[in-house]
Coordinates of C-alpha atoms (C1' of nucleotides) in Angstrom, one line a residue:
Chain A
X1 CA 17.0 11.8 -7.6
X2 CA 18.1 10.9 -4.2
X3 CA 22.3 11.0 -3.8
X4 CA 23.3 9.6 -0.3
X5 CA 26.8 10.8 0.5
X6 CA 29.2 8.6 2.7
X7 CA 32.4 9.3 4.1
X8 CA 34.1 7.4 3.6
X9 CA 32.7 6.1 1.0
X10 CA 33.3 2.2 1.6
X11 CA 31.1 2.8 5.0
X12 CA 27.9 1.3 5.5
X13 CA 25.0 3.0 3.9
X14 CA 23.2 5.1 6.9
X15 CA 20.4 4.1 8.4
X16 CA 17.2 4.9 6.4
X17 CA 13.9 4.8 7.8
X18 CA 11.2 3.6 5.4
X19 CA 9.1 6.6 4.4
X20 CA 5.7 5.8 5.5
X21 CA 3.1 8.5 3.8
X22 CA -0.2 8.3 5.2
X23 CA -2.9 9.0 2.7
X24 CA -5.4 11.5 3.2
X25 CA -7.8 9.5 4.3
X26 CA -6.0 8.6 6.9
X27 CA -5.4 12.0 8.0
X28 CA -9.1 12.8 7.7
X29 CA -10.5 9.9 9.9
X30 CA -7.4 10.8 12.6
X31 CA -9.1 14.0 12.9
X32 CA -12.3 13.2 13.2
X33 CA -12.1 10.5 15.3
X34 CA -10.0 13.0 17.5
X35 CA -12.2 15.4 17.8
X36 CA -15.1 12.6 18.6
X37 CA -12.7 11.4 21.9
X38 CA -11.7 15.3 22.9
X39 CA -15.5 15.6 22.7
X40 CA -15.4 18.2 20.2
X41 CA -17.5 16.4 17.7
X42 CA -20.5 15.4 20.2
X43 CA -23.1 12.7 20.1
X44 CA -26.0 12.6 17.9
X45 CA -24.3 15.8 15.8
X46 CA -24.6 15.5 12.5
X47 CA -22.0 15.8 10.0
X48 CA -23.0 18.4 7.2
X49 CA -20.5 17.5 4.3
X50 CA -20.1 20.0 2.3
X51 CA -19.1 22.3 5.8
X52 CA -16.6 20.2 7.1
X53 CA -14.9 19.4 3.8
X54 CA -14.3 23.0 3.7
X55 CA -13.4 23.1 7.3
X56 CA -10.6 20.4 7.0
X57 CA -9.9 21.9 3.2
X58 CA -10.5 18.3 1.5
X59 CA -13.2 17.4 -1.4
X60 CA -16.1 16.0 0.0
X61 CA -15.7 12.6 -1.7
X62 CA -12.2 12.4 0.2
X63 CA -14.2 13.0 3.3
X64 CA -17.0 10.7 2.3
X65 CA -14.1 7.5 2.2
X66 CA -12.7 8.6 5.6
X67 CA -16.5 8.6 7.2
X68 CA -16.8 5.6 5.6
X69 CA -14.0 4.2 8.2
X70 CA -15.3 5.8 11.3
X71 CA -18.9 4.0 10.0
X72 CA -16.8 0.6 10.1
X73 CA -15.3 1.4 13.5
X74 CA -19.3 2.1 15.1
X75 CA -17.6 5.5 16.1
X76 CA -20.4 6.9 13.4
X77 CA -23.6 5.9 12.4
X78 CA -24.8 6.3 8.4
X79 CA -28.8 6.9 8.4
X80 CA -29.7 6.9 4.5
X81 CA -30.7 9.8 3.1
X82 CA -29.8 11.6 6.2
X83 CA -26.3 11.0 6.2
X84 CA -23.5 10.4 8.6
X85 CA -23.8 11.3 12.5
X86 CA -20.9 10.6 15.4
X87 CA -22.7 7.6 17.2
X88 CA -25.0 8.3 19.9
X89 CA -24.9 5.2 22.9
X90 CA -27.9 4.2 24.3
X91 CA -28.6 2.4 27.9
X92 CA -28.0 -1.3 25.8
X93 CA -24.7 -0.4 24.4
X94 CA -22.9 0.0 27.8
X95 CA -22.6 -3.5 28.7
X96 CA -22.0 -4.9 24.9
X97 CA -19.0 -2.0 24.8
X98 CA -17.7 -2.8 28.1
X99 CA -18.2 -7.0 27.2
X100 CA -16.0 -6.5 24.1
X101 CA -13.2 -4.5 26.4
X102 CA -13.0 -7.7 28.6
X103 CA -12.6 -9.5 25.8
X104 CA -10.1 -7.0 24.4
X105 CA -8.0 -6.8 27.7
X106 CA -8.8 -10.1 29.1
X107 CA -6.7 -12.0 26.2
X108 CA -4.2 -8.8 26.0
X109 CA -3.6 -10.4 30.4
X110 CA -3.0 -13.8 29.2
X111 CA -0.7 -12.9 26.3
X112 CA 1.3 -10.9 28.8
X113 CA 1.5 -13.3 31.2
X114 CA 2.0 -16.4 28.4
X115 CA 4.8 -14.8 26.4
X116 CA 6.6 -12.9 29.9
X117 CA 5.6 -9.3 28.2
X118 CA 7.5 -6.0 29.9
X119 CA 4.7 -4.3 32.0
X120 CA 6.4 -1.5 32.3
X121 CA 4.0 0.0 30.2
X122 CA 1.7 -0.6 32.5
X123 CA 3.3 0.8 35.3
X124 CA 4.1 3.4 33.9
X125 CA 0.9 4.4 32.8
X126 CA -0.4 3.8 36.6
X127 CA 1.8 6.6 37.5
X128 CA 0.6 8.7 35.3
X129 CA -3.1 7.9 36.8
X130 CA -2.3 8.3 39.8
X131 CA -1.4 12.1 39.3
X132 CA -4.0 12.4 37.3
X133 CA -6.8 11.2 40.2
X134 CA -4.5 13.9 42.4
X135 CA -5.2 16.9 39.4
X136 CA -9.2 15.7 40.0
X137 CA -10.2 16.7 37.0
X138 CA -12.8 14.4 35.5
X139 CA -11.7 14.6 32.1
X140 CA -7.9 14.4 32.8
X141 CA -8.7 11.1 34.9
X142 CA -11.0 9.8 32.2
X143 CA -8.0 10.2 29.4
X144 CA -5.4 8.7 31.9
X145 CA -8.0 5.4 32.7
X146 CA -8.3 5.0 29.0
X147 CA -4.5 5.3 28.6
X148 CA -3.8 2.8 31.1
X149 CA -5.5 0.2 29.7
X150 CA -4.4 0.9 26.4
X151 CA -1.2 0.1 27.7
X152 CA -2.2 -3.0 29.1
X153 CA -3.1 -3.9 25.7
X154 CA -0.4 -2.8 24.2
X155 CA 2.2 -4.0 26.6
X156 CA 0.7 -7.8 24.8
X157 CA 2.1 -7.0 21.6
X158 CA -0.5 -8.2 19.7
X159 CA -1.4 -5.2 16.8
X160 CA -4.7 -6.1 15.9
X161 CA -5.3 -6.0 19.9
X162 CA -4.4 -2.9 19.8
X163 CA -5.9 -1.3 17.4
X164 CA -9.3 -2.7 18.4
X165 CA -8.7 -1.3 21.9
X166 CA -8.1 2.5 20.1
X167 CA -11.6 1.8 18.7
X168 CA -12.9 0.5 22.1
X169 CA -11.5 3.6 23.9
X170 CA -13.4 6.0 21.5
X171 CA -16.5 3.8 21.9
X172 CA -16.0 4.3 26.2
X173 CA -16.0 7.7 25.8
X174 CA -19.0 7.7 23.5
X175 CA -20.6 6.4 26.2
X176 CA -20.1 8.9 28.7
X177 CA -20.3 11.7 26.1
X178 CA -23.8 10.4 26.0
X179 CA -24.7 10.2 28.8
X180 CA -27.0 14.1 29.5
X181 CA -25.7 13.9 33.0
X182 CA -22.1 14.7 32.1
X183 CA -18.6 13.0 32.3
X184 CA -18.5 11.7 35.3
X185 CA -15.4 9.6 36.9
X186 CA -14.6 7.8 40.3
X187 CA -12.3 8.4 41.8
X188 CA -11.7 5.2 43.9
X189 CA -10.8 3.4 40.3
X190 CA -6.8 3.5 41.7
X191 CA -6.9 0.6 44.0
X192 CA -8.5 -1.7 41.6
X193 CA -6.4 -0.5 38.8
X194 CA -2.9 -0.9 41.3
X195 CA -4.1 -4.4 42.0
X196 CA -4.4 -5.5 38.4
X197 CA -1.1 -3.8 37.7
X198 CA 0.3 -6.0 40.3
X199 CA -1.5 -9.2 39.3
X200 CA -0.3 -8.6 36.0
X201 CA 3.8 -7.8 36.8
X202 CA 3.4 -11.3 38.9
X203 CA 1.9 -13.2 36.3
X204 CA -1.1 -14.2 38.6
X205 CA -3.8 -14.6 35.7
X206 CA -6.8 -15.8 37.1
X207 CA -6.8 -12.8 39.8
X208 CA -5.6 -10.8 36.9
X209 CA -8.9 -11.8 35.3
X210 CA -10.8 -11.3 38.2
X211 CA -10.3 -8.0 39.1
X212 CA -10.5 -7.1 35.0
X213 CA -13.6 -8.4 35.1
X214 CA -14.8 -6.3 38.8
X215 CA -13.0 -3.6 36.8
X216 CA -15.4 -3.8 33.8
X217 CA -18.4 -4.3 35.6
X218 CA -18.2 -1.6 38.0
X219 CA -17.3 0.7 35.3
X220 CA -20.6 -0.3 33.0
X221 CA -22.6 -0.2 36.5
X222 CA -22.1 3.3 37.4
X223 CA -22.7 4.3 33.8
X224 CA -26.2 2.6 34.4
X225 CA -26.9 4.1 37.7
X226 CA -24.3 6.8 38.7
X227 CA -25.6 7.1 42.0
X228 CA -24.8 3.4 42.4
X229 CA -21.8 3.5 44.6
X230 CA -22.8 6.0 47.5
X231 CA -19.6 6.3 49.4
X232 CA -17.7 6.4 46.1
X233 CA -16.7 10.0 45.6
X234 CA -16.8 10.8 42.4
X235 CA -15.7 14.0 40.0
X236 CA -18.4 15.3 37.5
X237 CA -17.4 17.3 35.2
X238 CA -19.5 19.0 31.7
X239 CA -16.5 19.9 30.0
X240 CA -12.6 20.2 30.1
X241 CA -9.7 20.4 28.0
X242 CA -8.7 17.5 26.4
X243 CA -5.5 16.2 26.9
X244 CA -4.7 14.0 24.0
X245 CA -1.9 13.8 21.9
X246 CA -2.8 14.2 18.1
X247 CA -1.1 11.2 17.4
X248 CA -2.8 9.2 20.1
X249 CA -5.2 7.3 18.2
X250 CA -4.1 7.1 14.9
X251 CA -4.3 3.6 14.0
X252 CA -1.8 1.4 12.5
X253 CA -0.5 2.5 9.0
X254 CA -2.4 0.7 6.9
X255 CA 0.2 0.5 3.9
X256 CA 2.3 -3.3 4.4
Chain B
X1 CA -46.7 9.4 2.5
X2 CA -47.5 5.7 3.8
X3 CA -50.7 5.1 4.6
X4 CA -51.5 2.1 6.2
X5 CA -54.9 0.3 5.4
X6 CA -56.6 -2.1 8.1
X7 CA -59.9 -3.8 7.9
X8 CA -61.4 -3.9 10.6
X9 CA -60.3 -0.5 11.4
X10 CA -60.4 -0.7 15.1
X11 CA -58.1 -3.8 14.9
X12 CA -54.2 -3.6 15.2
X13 CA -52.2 -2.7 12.7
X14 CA -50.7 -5.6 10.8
X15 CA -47.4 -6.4 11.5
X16 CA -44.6 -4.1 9.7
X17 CA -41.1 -4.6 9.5
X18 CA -39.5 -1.6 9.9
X19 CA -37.7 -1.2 6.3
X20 CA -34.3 -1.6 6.0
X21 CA -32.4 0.1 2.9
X22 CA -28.7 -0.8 2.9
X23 CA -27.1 2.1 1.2
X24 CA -25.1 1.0 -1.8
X25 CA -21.6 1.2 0.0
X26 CA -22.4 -1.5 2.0
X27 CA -23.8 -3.8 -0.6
X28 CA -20.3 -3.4 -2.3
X29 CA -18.7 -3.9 0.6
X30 CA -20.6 -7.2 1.3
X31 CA -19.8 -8.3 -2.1
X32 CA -16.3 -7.8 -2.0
X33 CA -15.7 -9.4 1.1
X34 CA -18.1 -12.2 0.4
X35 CA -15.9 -13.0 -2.5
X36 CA -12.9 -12.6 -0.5
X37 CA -14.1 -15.1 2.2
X38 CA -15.3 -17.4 -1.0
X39 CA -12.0 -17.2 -2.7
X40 CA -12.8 -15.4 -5.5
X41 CA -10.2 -12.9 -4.7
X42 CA -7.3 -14.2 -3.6
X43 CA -4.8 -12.8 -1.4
X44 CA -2.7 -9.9 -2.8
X45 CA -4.7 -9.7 -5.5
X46 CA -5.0 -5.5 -6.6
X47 CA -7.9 -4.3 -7.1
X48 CA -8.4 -1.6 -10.3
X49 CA -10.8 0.4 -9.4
X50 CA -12.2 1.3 -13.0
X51 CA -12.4 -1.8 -14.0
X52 CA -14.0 -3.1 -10.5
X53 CA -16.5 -0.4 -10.8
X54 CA -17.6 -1.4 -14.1
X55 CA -17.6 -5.0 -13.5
X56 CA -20.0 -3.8 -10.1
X57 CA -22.1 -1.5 -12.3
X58 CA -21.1 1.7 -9.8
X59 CA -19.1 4.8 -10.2
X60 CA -15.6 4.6 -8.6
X61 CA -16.2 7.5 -5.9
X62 CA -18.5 4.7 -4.3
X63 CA -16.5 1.8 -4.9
X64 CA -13.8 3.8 -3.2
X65 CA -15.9 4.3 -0.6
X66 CA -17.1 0.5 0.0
X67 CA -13.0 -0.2 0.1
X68 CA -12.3 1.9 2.4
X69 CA -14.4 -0.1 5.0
X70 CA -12.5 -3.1 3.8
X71 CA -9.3 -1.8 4.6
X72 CA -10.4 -0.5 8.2
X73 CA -11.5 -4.0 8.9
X74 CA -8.0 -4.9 7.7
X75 CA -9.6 -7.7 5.0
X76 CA -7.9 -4.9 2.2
X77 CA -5.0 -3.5 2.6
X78 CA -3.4 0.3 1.3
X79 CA -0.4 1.1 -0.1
X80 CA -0.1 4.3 -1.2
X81 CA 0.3 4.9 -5.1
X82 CA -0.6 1.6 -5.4
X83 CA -3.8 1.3 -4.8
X84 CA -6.1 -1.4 -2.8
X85 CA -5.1 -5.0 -2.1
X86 CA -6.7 -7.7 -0.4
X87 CA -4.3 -8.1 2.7
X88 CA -2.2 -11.2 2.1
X89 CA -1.4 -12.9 6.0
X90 CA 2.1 -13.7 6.9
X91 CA 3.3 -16.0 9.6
X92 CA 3.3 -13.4 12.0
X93 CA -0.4 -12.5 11.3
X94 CA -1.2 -16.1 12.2
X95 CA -0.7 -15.8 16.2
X96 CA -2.2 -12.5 16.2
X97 CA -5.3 -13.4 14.9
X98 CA -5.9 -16.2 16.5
X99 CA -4.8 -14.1 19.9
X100 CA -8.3 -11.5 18.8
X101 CA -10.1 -14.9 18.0
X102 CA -9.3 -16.2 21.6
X103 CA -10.3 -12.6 23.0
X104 CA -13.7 -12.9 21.1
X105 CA -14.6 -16.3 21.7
X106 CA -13.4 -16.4 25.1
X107 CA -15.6 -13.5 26.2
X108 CA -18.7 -15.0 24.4
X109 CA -18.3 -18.3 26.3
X110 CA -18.1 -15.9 29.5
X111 CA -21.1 -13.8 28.4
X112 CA -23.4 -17.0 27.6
X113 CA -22.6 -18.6 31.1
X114 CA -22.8 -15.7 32.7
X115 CA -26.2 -14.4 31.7
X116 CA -27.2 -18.6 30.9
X117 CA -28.3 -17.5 27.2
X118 CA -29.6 -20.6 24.7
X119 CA -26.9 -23.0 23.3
X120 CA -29.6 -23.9 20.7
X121 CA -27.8 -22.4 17.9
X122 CA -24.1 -24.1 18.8
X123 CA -25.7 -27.9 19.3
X124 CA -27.3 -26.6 15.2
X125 CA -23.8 -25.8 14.2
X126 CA -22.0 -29.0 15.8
X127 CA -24.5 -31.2 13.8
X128 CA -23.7 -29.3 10.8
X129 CA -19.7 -29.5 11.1
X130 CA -20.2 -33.4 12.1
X131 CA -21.8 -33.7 8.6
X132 CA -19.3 -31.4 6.6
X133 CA -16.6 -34.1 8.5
X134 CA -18.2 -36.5 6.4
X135 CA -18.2 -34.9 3.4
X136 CA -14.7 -34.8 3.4
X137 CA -14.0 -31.3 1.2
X138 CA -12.1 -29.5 2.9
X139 CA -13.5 -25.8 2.1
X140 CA -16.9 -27.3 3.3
X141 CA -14.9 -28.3 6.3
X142 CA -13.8 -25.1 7.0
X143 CA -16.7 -23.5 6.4
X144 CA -18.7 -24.8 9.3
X145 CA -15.7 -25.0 11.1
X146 CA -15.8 -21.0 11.3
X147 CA -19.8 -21.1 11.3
X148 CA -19.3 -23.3 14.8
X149 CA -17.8 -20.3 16.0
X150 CA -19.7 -17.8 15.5
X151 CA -22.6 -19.6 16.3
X152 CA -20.6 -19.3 19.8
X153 CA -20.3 -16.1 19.4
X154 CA -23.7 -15.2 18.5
X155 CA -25.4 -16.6 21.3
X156 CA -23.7 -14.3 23.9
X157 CA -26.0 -11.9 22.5
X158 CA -23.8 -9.4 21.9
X159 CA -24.3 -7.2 18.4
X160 CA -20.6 -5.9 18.9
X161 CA -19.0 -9.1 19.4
X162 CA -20.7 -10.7 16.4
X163 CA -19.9 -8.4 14.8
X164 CA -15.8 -8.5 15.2
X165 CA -16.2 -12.0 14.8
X166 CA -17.6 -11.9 11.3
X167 CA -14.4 -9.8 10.7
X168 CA -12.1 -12.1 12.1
X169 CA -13.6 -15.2 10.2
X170 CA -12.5 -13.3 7.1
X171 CA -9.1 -13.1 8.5
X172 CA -9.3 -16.7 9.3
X173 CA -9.9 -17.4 6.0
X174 CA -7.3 -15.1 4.7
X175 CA -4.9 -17.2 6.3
X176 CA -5.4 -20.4 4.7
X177 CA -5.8 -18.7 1.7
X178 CA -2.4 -17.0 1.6
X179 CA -0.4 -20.4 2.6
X180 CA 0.9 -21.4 -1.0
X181 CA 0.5 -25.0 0.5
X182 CA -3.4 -24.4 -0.4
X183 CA -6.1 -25.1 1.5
X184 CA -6.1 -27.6 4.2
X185 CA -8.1 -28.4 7.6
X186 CA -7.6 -31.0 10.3
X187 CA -10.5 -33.8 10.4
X188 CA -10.0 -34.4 14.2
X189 CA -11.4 -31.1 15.3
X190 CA -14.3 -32.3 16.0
X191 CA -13.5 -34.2 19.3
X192 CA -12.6 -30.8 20.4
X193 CA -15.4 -28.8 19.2
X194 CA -18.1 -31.2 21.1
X195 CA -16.0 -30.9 24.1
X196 CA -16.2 -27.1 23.5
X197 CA -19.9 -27.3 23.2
X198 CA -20.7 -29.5 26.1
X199 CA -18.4 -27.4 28.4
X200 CA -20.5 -24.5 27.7
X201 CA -23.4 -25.7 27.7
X202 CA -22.7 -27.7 31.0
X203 CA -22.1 -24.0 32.2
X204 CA -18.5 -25.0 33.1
X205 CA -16.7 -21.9 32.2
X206 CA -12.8 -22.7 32.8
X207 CA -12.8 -25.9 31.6
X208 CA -14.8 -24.1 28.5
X209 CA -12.0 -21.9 28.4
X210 CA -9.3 -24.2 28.4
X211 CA -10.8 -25.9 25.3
X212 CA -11.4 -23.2 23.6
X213 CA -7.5 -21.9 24.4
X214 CA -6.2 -25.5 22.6
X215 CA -8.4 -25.1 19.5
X216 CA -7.0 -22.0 19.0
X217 CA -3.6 -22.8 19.9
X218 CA -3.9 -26.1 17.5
X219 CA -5.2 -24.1 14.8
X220 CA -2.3 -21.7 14.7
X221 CA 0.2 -24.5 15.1
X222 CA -1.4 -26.1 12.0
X223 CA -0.6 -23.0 9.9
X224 CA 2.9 -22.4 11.4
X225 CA 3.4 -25.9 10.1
X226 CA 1.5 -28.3 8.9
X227 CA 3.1 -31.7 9.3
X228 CA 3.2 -30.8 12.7
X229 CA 0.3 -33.1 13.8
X230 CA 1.7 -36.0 11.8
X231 CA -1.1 -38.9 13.3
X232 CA -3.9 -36.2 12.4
X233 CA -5.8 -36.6 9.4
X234 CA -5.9 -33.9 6.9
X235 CA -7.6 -33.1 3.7
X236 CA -6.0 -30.7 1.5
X237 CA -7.8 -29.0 -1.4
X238 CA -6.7 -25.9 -3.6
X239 CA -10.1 -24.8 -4.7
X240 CA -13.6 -26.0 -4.1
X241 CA -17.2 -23.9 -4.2
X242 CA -17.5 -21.9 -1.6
X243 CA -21.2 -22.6 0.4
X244 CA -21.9 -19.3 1.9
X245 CA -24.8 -17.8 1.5
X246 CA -24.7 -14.1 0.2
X247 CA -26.4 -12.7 3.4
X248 CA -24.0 -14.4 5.5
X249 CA -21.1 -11.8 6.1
X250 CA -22.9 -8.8 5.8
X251 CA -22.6 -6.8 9.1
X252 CA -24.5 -4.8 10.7
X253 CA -27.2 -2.3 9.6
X254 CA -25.5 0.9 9.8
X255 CA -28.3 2.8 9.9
X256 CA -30.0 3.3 14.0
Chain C
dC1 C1' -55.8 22.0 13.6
dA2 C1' -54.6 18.8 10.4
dT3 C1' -53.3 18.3 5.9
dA4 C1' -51.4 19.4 1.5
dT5 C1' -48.0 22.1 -1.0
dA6 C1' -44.0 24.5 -2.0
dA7 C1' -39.2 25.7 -1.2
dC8 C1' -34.8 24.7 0.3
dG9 C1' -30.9 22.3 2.0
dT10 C1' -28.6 18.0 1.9
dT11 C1' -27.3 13.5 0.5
dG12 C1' -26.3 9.8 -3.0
dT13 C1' -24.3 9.0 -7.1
dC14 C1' -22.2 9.9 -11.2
dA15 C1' -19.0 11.7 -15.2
dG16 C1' -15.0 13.9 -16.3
dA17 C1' -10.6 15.8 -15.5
dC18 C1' -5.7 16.0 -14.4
dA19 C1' -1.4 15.8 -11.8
dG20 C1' 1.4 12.4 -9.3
dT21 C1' 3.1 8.0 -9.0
dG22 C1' 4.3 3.2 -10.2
dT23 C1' 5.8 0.0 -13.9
dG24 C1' 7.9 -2.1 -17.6
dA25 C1' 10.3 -1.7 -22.0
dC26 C1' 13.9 0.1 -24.2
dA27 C1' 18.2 2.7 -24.9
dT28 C1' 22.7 3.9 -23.0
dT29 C1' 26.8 4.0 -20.5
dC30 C1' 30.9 2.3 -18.2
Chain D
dG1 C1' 26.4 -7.1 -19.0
dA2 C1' 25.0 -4.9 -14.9
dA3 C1' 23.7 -0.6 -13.6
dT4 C1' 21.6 3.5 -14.9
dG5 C1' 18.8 6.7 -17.5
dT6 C1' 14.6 7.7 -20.5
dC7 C1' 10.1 7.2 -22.1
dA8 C1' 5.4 5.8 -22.5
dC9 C1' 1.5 3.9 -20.4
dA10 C1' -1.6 2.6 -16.7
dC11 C1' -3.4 3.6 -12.7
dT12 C1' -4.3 6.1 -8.4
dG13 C1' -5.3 10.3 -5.7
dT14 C1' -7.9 14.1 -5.6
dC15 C1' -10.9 17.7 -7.2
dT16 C1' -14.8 20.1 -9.6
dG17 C1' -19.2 20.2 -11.1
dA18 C1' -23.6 18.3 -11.7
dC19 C1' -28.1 16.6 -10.7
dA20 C1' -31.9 13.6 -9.1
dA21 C1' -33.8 11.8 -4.8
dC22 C1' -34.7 12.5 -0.3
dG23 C1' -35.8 15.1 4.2
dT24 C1' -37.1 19.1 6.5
dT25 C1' -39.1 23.2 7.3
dA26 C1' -42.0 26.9 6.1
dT27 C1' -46.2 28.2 4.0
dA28 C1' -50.6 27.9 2.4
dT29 C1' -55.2 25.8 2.5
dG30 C1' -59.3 23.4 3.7

DNA sequence: CATATAACGTTGTCAGACAGTGTGACATTC
DNA sequence: GAATGTCACACTGTCTGACAACGTTATATG
């Protein structure tokens, strides 16, 4: 029995949030999908069942629904009879992952620039890389690139946009994870990144597009052939702290 | 043990298909949302789990399992105590679908110019829309309407892309299927369609793109209202078979 | 050394259980 | 009679336990 007191009483009820209760699974595939972008959970591991039930204190079937989400999302990969490993990326999925971000953050450009979306977002967000190229640590950068064009999408206020880019971001860094020679990040990705900020802010979307797309491609390139770009310097790095907010990826409630 | 019998036994080895065994989660998921996309589950509709199972002939830990993949693909939808419903759209879904269907389909057009794949498959599906035109139903209509699509789609080659597509058909679907005003599809889409088609296959990427933006945008519109296009054509229908085939939808092999 | 066999761990699937929660019918109160 | 309280029922959310099928590794055998 909930009793709201008011005083005085004839006021207007205070505001109530809805109470959103995410279910269990939800919690589950937050964490494991974590872990799989902080690089804790690595490519090609296996998940035993049993083990990490008891490690994350659920029943195995609960955990056995939330893999069954990651599966859906590519971020892990069901073999029958051998079960469920996090997703290993081979040489062919770099340009399909990167293809489906230009799709992803192409449209999220023109729905900014149609509708007249705040960028500040964006800007924001290009702050944040900025400091995080200066810190040149590979990881750190690699989180702050991902968040900036997370916020890209986000700033185009389309949901389902958004959550696919979450997915998108976790398939990236699947891609680098493996990769044997290590994260590895260049550093000259801020002038690009600045100018498709500034595209963006003055609604210029075919050289937004343009320098998405040189954005993309370079990106996919040196995952191909690292040694590509000569005079880019570049920061390796095998591991590092993860810097991600818990809450980071969580995708949308999924109650209506 | 497999043991593989050749005669001569210097010749090559007869051909093998490597064999596929969908595990059982995704055969229920395939059903359900084949029987989504057909209608035979109709927006909002809850889903009882015991009942479901029985009526699937599985236990309800693996029916749980199959719906959890449903609701990451956002075709079901959670709410907690309450079990599993499939999603029902509102106006505000209808933008932001057809904002990832742009994304998609945009990006394939890009891809297949880009890398000049085969626009075999999309000249197979405008033939086969032209003739559902004259059939006048309007769930056949629709049907190769979305086929058209993903035809598109398919030929950029990429798994990942096809893949969302397939996803956002059923969406698409969902759509017309939660309008109480039924069922109902424009008959002058095909003007645009071949327009698409050509475009792309002519290699002409923006003016591809520009087509491609008013189909979308003319579908949307439709939904928001329908009397919008007062001179088009329409034909309305609140049921009708659905002509999928079962493989259809099915995505992906999981399995690597 | 290659092959067969055995042993073990793990997955795939199921039945059963039970507390928590939602739902609708009915009674009650002001 | 509208709002509130009560009760019973149905269903979900989660767990335990079970077991056959499958994979994998170690061991034995020719």
């Amino acid at each position: 029995m909930i009793v709201i007191v008011t005083n005085p009483p004839t006021s207007e009820l205070p505001v109530l949030r809805r109470v959103v209760r995410s279910s269990t699974i939800d919690l589950i595939a937050d964490q494991l999908r974590n872990a799989i972008y902080s690089g804790s959970l690595e490519p090609g591991q296996s998940i035993n069942e049993v083990r990490t039930a008891e490690l994350l204190v659920v029943s195995r079937p609960s955990l056995r629904e939330a893999l069954q989400r990651l599966i859906s999302e590519g971020v892990m990969t069901h073999a029958p009879g051998r079960g469920v490993h996090v997703s290993r990326m081979r040489a062919s999925d770099i340009d399909d992952v990167y293809a489906v971000r230009e799709a992803i953050e192409s449209q999220a450009v023109r729905l900014i620039i149609r509708h007249g979306r705040s960028v500040h977002r964006i800007s924001t967000a290009l702050t944040e890389l900025e400091r995080a190229i200066e810190d040149n640590v590979a990881r750190t950068i690699g989180d702050a690139d991902l968040t900036f064009h997370h916020a890209l999408v986000a700033s185009s206020g389309s949901v389902r946009l958004s959550d696919l880019m979450k997915v998108s971001m976790v398939h990236t860094r699947l891609l680098s994870l493996s990769d044997e020679r290590g994260y590895e990040v260049r550093c000259d990705l801020i002038d690009s990144h600045r100018e498709l900020a500034e595209a963006v802010a003055a609604g210029e979307e075919s050289r937004s597009l343009t320098v998405l797309a040189r954005i993309m491609a370079e990106a996919a390139s040196r995952l191909h052939d690292p040694e590509d770009g000569l005079e880019a310097r570049v920061v390796r790095g095998r591991e590092g702290e993860a810097s991600v907010d818990d809450q980071w990826l969580r995708l949308r409630e999924s109650s209506q």
